CSV table of C-alpha atoms in Angstrom, one decimal:
chain,number,residue,atom,x,y,z
A,1284,UNK,CA,11.6,-6.6,-38.0
A,1285,UNK,CA,12.0,-4.4,-35.0
A,1286,UNK,CA,12.3,-5.4,-31.4
A,1287,UNK,CA,9.3,-6.6,-29.3
A,1288,UNK,CA,7.0,-3.7,-28.3
A,1289,UNK,CA,7.9,-4.2,-24.6
A,1290,UNK,CA,11.6,-4.1,-25.4
A,1291,UNK,CA,11.1,-1.1,-27.6
A,1292,UNK,CA,9.3,0.7,-24.8
A,1293,UNK,CA,12.0,0.2,-22.2
A,1294,UNK,CA,14.8,1.1,-24.6
A,1295,UNK,CA,13.0,4.3,-25.6
A,1296,UNK,CA,12.5,5.3,-22.0
A,1297,UNK,CA,16.1,4.8,-21.1
A,1298,UNK,CA,17.3,6.6,-24.3
A,1299,UNK,CA,15.3,9.7,-23.3
A,1300,UNK,CA,16.9,9.8,-19.9
A,1301,UNK,CA,20.4,9.3,-21.4
A,1302,UNK,CA,19.8,12.2,-23.8
A,1303,UNK,CA,18.8,14.4,-20.9
A,1304,UNK,CA,21.9,13.4,-19.0
A,1305,UNK,CA,24.2,14.2,-22.0
A,1306,UNK,CA,22.5,17.6,-22.4
A,1307,UNK,CA,23.0,18.4,-18.8
A,1308,UNK,CA,26.6,17.2,-18.9
A,1309,UNK,CA,27.4,19.2,-21.9
A,1310,UNK,CA,25.9,22.3,-20.3
A,1311,UNK,CA,27.9,21.8,-17.2
A,1312,UNK,CA,31.2,21.9,-19.0
A,1313,UNK,CA,33.0,24.9,-20.6
A,1314,UNK,CA,31.6,26.0,-23.9
A,1315,UNK,CA,33.5,24.5,-26.9
A,1316,UNK,CA,36.3,26.6,-28.3
A,1317,UNK,CA,35.5,28.7,-31.4
A,1318,UNK,CA,36.1,26.8,-34.6
A,1319,UNK,CA,35.7,23.4,-33.1
A,1320,UNK,CA,32.5,22.1,-34.7
A,1321,UNK,CA,33.1,18.6,-33.5
A,1322,UNK,CA,33.0,19.6,-29.9
A,1323,UNK,CA,30.0,21.8,-30.5
A,1324,UNK,CA,28.1,18.9,-32.1
A,1325,UNK,CA,28.3,16.8,-29.0
A,1326,UNK,CA,25.3,18.4,-27.5
A,1327,UNK,CA,22.2,16.3,-27.6
A,1328,UNK,CA,18.8,17.9,-27.8
A,1329,UNK,CA,16.8,17.4,-24.7
A,1330,UNK,CA,13.9,14.9,-24.9
A,1331,UNK,CA,11.1,15.6,-22.4
A,1332,UNK,CA,7.9,13.8,-23.4
A,1333,UNK,CA,4.8,14.9,-21.6
A,1334,UNK,CA,3.3,11.5,-21.5
A,1335,UNK,CA,4.6,7.9,-21.7
A,1336,UNK,CA,4.7,6.2,-25.1
A,1337,UNK,CA,2.7,3.1,-25.7
A,1338,UNK,CA,4.7,0.0,-26.4
A,1339,UNK,CA,3.4,0.2,-30.0
A,1340,UNK,CA,4.5,3.9,-30.5
A,1341,UNK,CA,7.9,3.0,-28.9
A,1342,UNK,CA,8.5,0.4,-31.6
A,1343,UNK,CA,7.7,3.0,-34.3
A,1344,UNK,CA,10.0,5.6,-32.7
A,1345,UNK,CA,12.8,3.1,-32.5
A,1346,UNK,CA,12.4,2.1,-36.1
A,1347,UNK,CA,12.6,5.7,-37.3
A,1348,UNK,CA,15.7,6.9,-35.4
A,1349,UNK,CA,18.8,7.9,-37.2
A,1350,UNK,CA,21.0,5.1,-35.8
A,1351,UNK,CA,21.0,1.4,-36.5
A,1352,UNK,CA,19.9,-0.7,-33.5
A,1353,UNK,CA,22.0,-3.6,-34.8
A,1354,UNK,CA,25.3,-1.8,-34.2
A,1355,UNK,CA,25.3,-2.1,-30.4
A,1356,UNK,CA,28.0,-4.2,-28.6
A,1357,UNK,CA,27.2,-7.9,-28.3
A,1358,UNK,CA,25.8,-9.0,-24.9
A,1359,UNK,CA,23.7,-11.5,-23.2
A,1360,UNK,CA,20.3,-12.7,-24.6
A,1361,UNK,CA,18.3,-10.8,-27.2
A,1362,UNK,CA,19.0,-7.4,-25.6
A,1363,UNK,CA,21.9,-6.6,-27.9
A,1364,UNK,CA,23.4,-7.8,-31.1
A,1365,UNK,CA,26.3,-6.9,-33.4
A,1366,UNK,CA,29.7,-5.5,-32.8
A,1367,UNK,CA,31.2,-2.6,-31.0
A,1368,UNK,CA,31.7,0.7,-32.8
A,1369,UNK,CA,33.1,4.2,-32.3
A,1370,UNK,CA,30.9,6.2,-29.8
A,1371,UNK,CA,29.2,9.2,-31.3
A,1372,UNK,CA,29.6,11.4,-28.2
A,1373,UNK,CA,32.9,13.2,-27.4
A,1374,UNK,CA,33.2,15.5,-24.5
A,1375,UNK,CA,34.1,19.2,-25.2
A,1376,UNK,CA,37.8,20.0,-25.6
A,1377,UNK,CA,38.8,16.4,-26.3
A,1378,UNK,CA,42.2,16.5,-28.0
A,1379,UNK,CA,42.8,13.9,-30.7
A,1380,UNK,CA,45.7,12.4,-28.6
A,1381,UNK,CA,44.0,12.8,-25.2
A,1382,UNK,CA,40.4,11.9,-25.1
A,1383,UNK,CA,38.7,12.3,-21.7
A,1384,UNK,CA,36.9,9.3,-20.3
A,1385,UNK,CA,33.3,9.0,-21.4
A,1386,UNK,CA,30.6,9.8,-18.9
A,1387,UNK,CA,29.4,6.9,-16.7
A,1388,UNK,CA,25.9,5.9,-15.8
A,1389,UNK,CA,25.1,3.2,-13.3
A,1390,UNK,CA,22.0,1.1,-12.9
A,1391,UNK,CA,20.9,-0.2,-9.5
A,1392,UNK,CA,19.9,-3.9,-10.1
A,1393,UNK,CA,18.4,-6.3,-7.6
A,1394,UNK,CA,18.0,-9.1,-10.2
A,1395,UNK,CA,14.2,-8.5,-10.3
A,1396,UNK,CA,12.3,-8.0,-13.5
A,1397,UNK,CA,12.1,-4.2,-13.3
A,1398,UNK,CA,15.8,-3.7,-12.7
A,1399,UNK,CA,16.9,-6.4,-15.1
A,1400,UNK,CA,14.9,-4.8,-17.9
A,1401,UNK,CA,16.4,-1.5,-17.0
A,1402,UNK,CA,20.0,-2.9,-17.1
A,1403,UNK,CA,19.4,-4.6,-20.5
A,1404,UNK,CA,18.1,-1.3,-22.0
A,1405,UNK,CA,21.0,0.7,-20.6
A,1406,UNK,CA,23.5,-1.9,-21.9
A,1407,UNK,CA,21.9,-1.5,-25.3
A,1408,UNK,CA,21.4,2.2,-25.5
A,1409,UNK,CA,24.5,3.7,-23.7
A,1410,UNK,CA,27.2,2.7,-26.2
A,1411,UNK,CA,25.3,4.5,-29.0
A,1412,UNK,CA,25.7,7.8,-27.2
A,1413,UNK,CA,29.3,7.2,-26.1
A,1414,UNK,CA,28.2,6.6,-22.5
A,1415,UNK,CA,29.9,4.0,-20.2
A,1416,UNK,CA,27.3,1.8,-18.4
A,1417,UNK,CA,27.9,0.1,-15.1
A,1418,UNK,CA,25.8,-1.6,-12.4
A,1419,UNK,CA,25.6,-1.9,-8.7
A,1420,UNK,CA,23.7,-4.5,-6.7
A,1421,UNK,CA,23.1,-4.1,-3.0
A,1422,UNK,CA,23.1,-7.1,-0.6
A,1423,UNK,CA,20.9,-6.2,2.3
A,1424,UNK,CA,21.8,-9.4,4.1
A,1425,UNK,CA,18.1,-10.0,5.1
A,1426,UNK,CA,17.7,-13.4,3.6
A,1427,UNK,CA,19.8,-16.6,3.7
A,1428,UNK,CA,22.0,-16.8,0.6
A,1429,UNK,CA,21.7,-13.2,-0.2
A,1430,UNK,CA,25.4,-12.9,-0.9
A,1431,UNK,CA,25.3,-15.7,-3.4
A,1432,UNK,CA,22.3,-14.1,-5.1
A,1433,UNK,CA,24.2,-10.8,-5.3
A,1434,UNK,CA,27.1,-12.6,-7.0
A,1435,UNK,CA,24.7,-14.1,-9.6
A,1436,UNK,CA,23.4,-10.6,-10.3
A,1437,UNK,CA,27.0,-9.4,-10.8
A,1438,UNK,CA,27.6,-12.1,-13.3
A,1439,UNK,CA,24.4,-11.3,-15.2
A,1440,UNK,CA,25.3,-7.6,-15.4
A,1441,UNK,CA,28.8,-8.5,-16.8
A,1442,UNK,CA,27.2,-10.8,-19.4
A,1443,UNK,CA,25.2,-7.8,-20.5
A,1444,UNK,CA,28.4,-5.9,-21.1
A,1445,UNK,CA,28.2,-3.5,-18.2
A,1446,UNK,CA,31.4,-2.3,-16.6
A,1447,UNK,CA,32.1,-1.5,-13.8
A,1448,UNK,CA,29.9,-3.9,-11.9
A,1449,UNK,CA,30.0,-4.4,-8.1
A,1450,UNK,CA,28.0,-5.9,-5.2
A,1451,UNK,CA,27.9,-3.9,-2.0
A,1452,UNK,CA,26.9,-5.5,1.3
A,1453,UNK,CA,25.1,-3.3,3.8
A,1454,UNK,CA,23.9,-3.5,7.4
A,1455,UNK,CA,20.3,-2.7,7.7
A,1456,UNK,CA,19.3,-0.9,11.0
A,1457,UNK,CA,15.9,-0.6,12.6
A,1458,UNK,CA,15.1,3.1,12.6
A,1459,UNK,CA,11.8,3.8,10.9
A,1460,UNK,CA,10.9,0.2,10.4
A,1461,UNK,CA,12.4,-2.6,8.3
A,1462,UNK,CA,11.4,-1.1,4.9
A,1463,UNK,CA,12.6,2.4,5.6
A,1464,UNK,CA,15.8,1.1,7.2
A,1465,UNK,CA,16.6,-1.1,4.2
A,1466,UNK,CA,15.9,1.8,1.8
A,1467,UNK,CA,18.2,4.1,3.8
A,1468,UNK,CA,21.0,1.6,3.7
A,1469,UNK,CA,20.5,1.0,0.0
A,1470,UNK,CA,20.6,4.6,-1.0
A,1471,UNK,CA,23.7,5.2,1.2
A,1472,UNK,CA,25.5,2.4,-0.7
A,1473,UNK,CA,24.4,3.7,-4.1
A,1474,UNK,CA,25.5,7.3,-3.1
A,1475,UNK,CA,28.9,5.9,-2.2
A,1476,UNK,CA,29.2,3.9,-5.4
A,1477,UNK,CA,28.3,6.9,-7.5
A,1478,UNK,CA,30.8,9.1,-5.8
A,1479,UNK,CA,33.6,6.5,-6.1
A,1480,UNK,CA,33.0,5.9,-9.7
A,1481,UNK,CA,32.3,9.5,-10.6
A,1482,UNK,CA,28.9,8.5,-12.2
A,1483,UNK,CA,26.7,11.1,-13.8
A,1484,UNK,CA,23.6,9.3,-12.5
A,1485,UNK,CA,22.2,6.1,-11.1
A,1486,UNK,CA,19.1,4.6,-12.9
A,1487,UNK,CA,16.4,3.0,-10.7
A,1488,UNK,CA,13.7,0.6,-12.0
A,1489,UNK,CA,10.6,2.0,-10.3
A,1490,UNK,CA,7.6,1.5,-12.4
A,1491,UNK,CA,4.1,3.1,-12.7
A,1492,UNK,CA,2.8,0.4,-10.3
A,1493,UNK,CA,5.4,1.4,-7.7
A,1494,UNK,CA,4.3,5.0,-8.1
A,1495,UNK,CA,0.7,4.0,-7.5
A,1496,UNK,CA,1.6,2.1,-4.4
A,1497,UNK,CA,3.6,5.1,-3.1
A,1498,UNK,CA,0.7,7.4,-3.5
A,1499,UNK,CA,-1.6,5.1,-1.6
A,1500,UNK,CA,0.9,4.7,1.2
A,1501,UNK,CA,1.1,8.5,1.5
A,1502,UNK,CA,-2.7,8.7,1.5
A,1503,UNK,CA,-3.0,6.1,4.2
A,1504,UNK,CA,-0.6,8.1,6.4
A,1505,UNK,CA,-2.6,11.3,6.0
A,1506,UNK,CA,0.4,13.0,4.5
A,1507,UNK,CA,0.4,16.2,2.6
A,1508,UNK,CA,0.4,16.8,-1.1
A,1509,UNK,CA,4.2,16.4,-1.3
A,1510,UNK,CA,3.8,12.8,-0.1
A,1511,UNK,CA,1.0,12.2,-2.6
A,1512,UNK,CA,3.3,13.3,-5.4
A,1513,UNK,CA,5.1,10.0,-5.1
A,1514,UNK,CA,8.6,9.4,-6.5
A,1515,UNK,CA,10.2,12.1,-8.7
A,1516,UNK,CA,11.6,11.1,-12.1
A,1517,UNK,CA,14.7,13.0,-11.0
A,1518,UNK,CA,15.9,13.1,-7.4
A,1519,UNK,CA,18.9,13.0,-5.1
A,1520,UNK,CA,21.8,15.4,-4.7
A,1521,UNK,CA,22.4,17.1,-8.1
A,1522,UNK,CA,19.7,15.0,-9.7
A,1523,UNK,CA,21.7,11.8,-9.2
A,1524,UNK,CA,18.8,9.4,-9.3
A,1525,UNK,CA,16.7,8.9,-12.5
A,1526,UNK,CA,13.6,6.7,-12.9
A,1527,UNK,CA,13.0,6.0,-16.6
A,1528,UNK,CA,10.1,3.6,-16.0
A,1529,UNK,CA,7.7,5.7,-14.0
A,1530,UNK,CA,5.3,5.9,-16.9
A,1531,UNK,CA,5.7,2.2,-17.8
A,1532,UNK,CA,3.8,-0.6,-16.0
A,1533,UNK,CA,5.5,-3.5,-14.3
A,1534,UNK,CA,4.1,-6.0,-16.8
A,1535,UNK,CA,6.0,-4.3,-19.6
A,1536,UNK,CA,9.3,-4.7,-17.8
A,1537,UNK,CA,8.6,-8.4,-17.1
A,1538,UNK,CA,7.6,-9.0,-20.7
A,1539,UNK,CA,10.8,-7.4,-21.9
A,1540,UNK,CA,12.8,-9.8,-19.7
A,1541,UNK,CA,10.9,-12.8,-21.0
A,1542,UNK,CA,11.3,-12.1,-24.7
A,1543,UNK,CA,15.0,-11.4,-24.2
A,1544,UNK,CA,15.4,-14.6,-22.1
A,1545,UNK,CA,16.7,-12.6,-19.2
A,1546,UNK,CA,16.6,-14.6,-15.9
A,1547,UNK,CA,14.9,-12.7,-13.1
A,1548,UNK,CA,14.6,-13.2,-9.4
A,1549,UNK,CA,11.3,-12.6,-7.5
A,1550,UNK,CA,12.1,-11.3,-4.1
A,1551,UNK,CA,9.9,-13.3,-1.5
A,1552,UNK,CA,9.7,-10.1,0.5
A,1553,UNK,CA,7.5,-8.7,-2.2
A,1554,UNK,CA,4.8,-11.2,-1.3
A,1555,UNK,CA,5.4,-11.2,2.4
A,1556,UNK,CA,2.3,-9.9,4.3
A,1557,UNK,CA,4.6,-8.7,7.1
A,1558,UNK,CA,5.5,-5.7,4.9
A,1559,UNK,CA,3.0,-2.9,4.3
A,1560,UNK,CA,3.9,-2.4,0.6
A,1561,UNK,CA,3.6,-6.1,0.0
A,1562,UNK,CA,0.1,-6.2,1.5
A,1563,UNK,CA,-0.9,-3.3,-0.7
A,1564,UNK,CA,0.5,-4.9,-3.8
A,1565,UNK,CA,-1.0,-8.3,-3.2
A,1566,UNK,CA,-4.4,-7.3,-1.7
A,1567,UNK,CA,-5.0,-3.5,-1.7
A,1568,UNK,CA,-4.6,-2.6,-5.3
A,1569,UNK,CA,-6.3,-5.7,-6.7
A,1570,UNK,CA,-9.3,-4.9,-4.4
A,1571,UNK,CA,-9.4,-1.3,-5.6
A,1572,UNK,CA,-9.3,-2.5,-9.2
A,1573,UNK,CA,-12.1,-5.0,-8.5
A,1574,UNK,CA,-14.2,-2.3,-6.9
A,1575,UNK,CA,-13.4,0.6,-9.2
A,1576,UNK,CA,-12.4,-1.1,-12.4
A,1577,UNK,CA,-9.2,-1.1,-14.4
A,1578,UNK,CA,-7.2,2.0,-14.7
A,1579,UNK,CA,-6.6,2.6,-11.0
A,1580,UNK,CA,-2.9,2.4,-11.3
A,1581,UNK,CA,-2.8,4.8,-14.2
A,1582,UNK,CA,-5.1,7.3,-12.3
A,1583,UNK,CA,-2.9,7.1,-9.2
A,1584,UNK,CA,0.2,7.7,-11.2
A,1585,UNK,CA,-1.4,10.7,-12.9
A,1586,UNK,CA,-2.5,12.0,-9.4
A,1587,UNK,CA,1.2,11.8,-8.4
A,1588,UNK,CA,2.3,14.0,-11.3
A,1589,UNK,CA,-0.5,16.6,-10.7
A,1590,UNK,CA,0.3,16.7,-7.0
A,1591,UNK,CA,4.0,17.1,-7.7
A,1592,UNK,CA,3.3,20.1,-10.0
A,1593,UNK,CA,1.1,21.7,-7.3
A,1594,UNK,CA,3.7,21.0,-4.6
A,1595,UNK,CA,6.5,22.4,-6.6
A,1596,UNK,CA,4.5,25.6,-7.2
A,1597,UNK,CA,3.6,26.0,-3.5
A,1598,UNK,CA,7.2,25.3,-2.5
A,1599,UNK,CA,8.4,28.1,-4.8
A,1600,UNK,CA,5.7,30.5,-3.4
A,1601,UNK,CA,6.8,29.7,0.1
A,1602,UNK,CA,10.5,30.4,-0.7
A,1603,UNK,CA,9.6,33.7,-2.2
A,1604,UNK,CA,7.3,34.7,0.7
A,1605,UNK,CA,9.6,33.7,3.5
A,1606,UNK,CA,11.9,36.8,3.3
A,1607,UNK,CA,8.8,39.0,3.6
A,1608,UNK,CA,7.6,37.5,6.8
A,1609,UNK,CA,10.9,37.9,8.7
A,1610,UNK,CA,11.9,41.0,10.6
A,1611,UNK,CA,15.3,42.7,10.5
A,1612,UNK,CA,16.6,40.2,13.0
A,1613,UNK,CA,15.5,37.2,10.9
A,1614,UNK,CA,12.6,36.2,13.2
A,1615,UNK,CA,9.3,35.1,11.8
A,1616,UNK,CA,6.5,37.7,12.3
A,1617,UNK,CA,3.3,36.0,13.4
A,1618,UNK,CA,0.9,38.6,11.9
A,1619,UNK,CA,2.5,38.4,8.5
A,1620,UNK,CA,2.5,34.6,8.7
A,1621,UNK,CA,-1.2,34.6,9.6
A,1622,UNK,CA,-2.0,36.5,6.4
A,1623,UNK,CA,-0.5,33.8,4.2
A,1624,UNK,CA,-2.5,30.8,2.8
A,1625,UNK,CA,-2.2,27.8,5.2
A,1626,UNK,CA,-0.4,25.7,2.5
A,1627,UNK,CA,2.3,28.4,2.1
A,1628,UNK,CA,2.6,29.3,5.8
A,1629,UNK,CA,3.0,25.6,6.8
A,1630,UNK,CA,5.8,25.2,4.3
A,1631,UNK,CA,7.6,28.1,5.8
A,1632,UNK,CA,7.2,26.7,9.3
A,1633,UNK,CA,8.5,23.3,8.2
A,1634,UNK,CA,11.6,24.8,6.5
A,1635,UNK,CA,12.3,26.8,9.6
A,1636,UNK,CA,12.0,23.7,11.8
A,1637,UNK,CA,14.4,21.7,9.6
A,1638,UNK,CA,16.9,24.6,9.5
A,1639,UNK,CA,16.8,24.7,13.3
A,1640,UNK,CA,17.8,21.0,13.5
A,1641,UNK,CA,14.6,18.9,13.3
A,1642,UNK,CA,15.2,15.8,11.1
A,1643,UNK,CA,13.0,16.1,8.0
A,1644,UNK,CA,12.1,12.4,8.1
A,1645,UNK,CA,10.8,12.7,11.7
A,1646,UNK,CA,8.9,15.9,11.2
A,1647,UNK,CA,5.2,15.0,10.5
A,1648,UNK,CA,2.1,17.0,9.6
A,1649,UNK,CA,0.9,16.9,13.2
A,1650,UNK,CA,4.1,18.6,14.4
A,1651,UNK,CA,3.6,21.5,11.9
A,1652,UNK,CA,-0.1,21.8,12.7
A,1653,UNK,CA,0.8,22.3,16.4
A,1654,UNK,CA,3.3,25.0,15.5
A,1655,UNK,CA,0.8,26.6,13.2
A,1656,UNK,CA,-1.7,26.9,16.1
A,1657,UNK,CA,0.8,29.3,17.7
A,1658,UNK,CA,-0.1,31.6,14.9
A,1659,UNK,CA,-3.7,30.9,14.1
A,1660,UNK,CA,-5.0,29.8,17.5
A,1661,UNK,CA,-2.9,31.7,19.9
A,1662,UNK,CA,-4.2,31.5,23.5
A,1663,UNK,CA,-1.0,31.9,25.4
A,1664,UNK,CA,0.0,28.2,25.1
A,1665,UNK,CA,3.5,27.1,25.8
A,1666,UNK,CA,6.4,25.9,23.7
A,1667,UNK,CA,6.0,23.1,21.2
A,1668,UNK,CA,8.6,20.3,21.3
A,1669,UNK,CA,9.7,19.0,17.9
A,1670,UNK,CA,11.9,16.2,16.8
A,1671,UNK,CA,15.6,16.8,17.1
A,1672,UNK,CA,15.2,18.7,20.4
A,1673,UNK,CA,13.9,21.7,18.6
A,1674,UNK,CA,11.4,24.0,20.3
A,1675,UNK,CA,8.9,26.4,18.8
A,1676,UNK,CA,7.4,29.2,20.8
A,1677,UNK,CA,5.7,32.5,20.4
A,1678,UNK,CA,7.4,35.5,21.9
A,1679,UNK,CA,6.3,39.1,21.5
A,1680,UNK,CA,4.5,38.6,18.2
A,1681,UNK,CA,7.5,36.6,16.8
A,1682,UNK,CA,7.8,32.9,16.3
A,1683,UNK,CA,11.0,31.5,17.6
A,1684,UNK,CA,12.1,28.1,16.4
A,1685,UNK,CA,15.5,26.9,17.8
A,1686,UNK,CA,17.3,24.1,19.6
A,1687,UNK,CA,15.9,23.6,23.1
């Protein structure tokens, strides 16, 4: 009998990401030497499913794979069973007497259901592909006893068989509000851990429900299509962050923890109405589902993917068009900018403002609209002040964006 459908679904999602990472890793190394079939065979075919598998189909796919799920290293709960065995993946040019270390993948784990489910799936799947699996938990210090809770998470990760495992305490600032400040501190800590350990990637437990919330928050802010595209499955420098669960709902992750007897911690901040996302989760989305019927979360997540595809295409168009709207001195020509579609033109303006020193996180749509009016609604108006002490002004048919 195979694993519970929820467990099968989370494992399949993680396995697909690990396959992708191995493929990218093998492509980034030198080609195997001629006559070395073992090195050549280390490449793993990419798996890029267009849609998420149902938990039932995930069970079927697990049952039909070439490896035996009972051969994973023993660990905590029902997540893994059996004994350790020789990894099937060997990096290129690995001499018999000098095997390079296996690639490392970390999971960011808060102790909540989503990240615990992700950690258990990584602990189960990684050894089958010769990948080392570790974990990082970040102590934000925002609640009493957060350090003790972080220590508990570290113990749970080690029980799962993950190594290395560490807890990182951070200081959360105030810039951008409490949620944004905590997020910035968390990602800075994860970036540091990935660099220190030389990790290929850091897995994050964001689910389809998180994606739906992100889309609604972007919509409420009146943001552009890039904001409506939500979280990317791959993000960060060099594609460091991977989100295997974006097509799985939160309930599947919680169910997977329950059937594996994995203890989870429910962060009280997730139910605190002082936080915008918490109000949306507890009140906003349930109200939408009551008014519009079930399927709102799935529809919002689908909107995110469609928006991301459109935003990617427009970004590529803007990059190609930018060279054609600059003169020999590199200045932007207003007449040529005016001829472009607004969505393309505004992307060029945003890129120019950021290159001049405007912080991307502080540069909002209203700023770009004001700069755009220097092109589309020119009436001799003065310079536009942008974040980061950047100034945009029109001079002799050219748009000049520079530090003030």
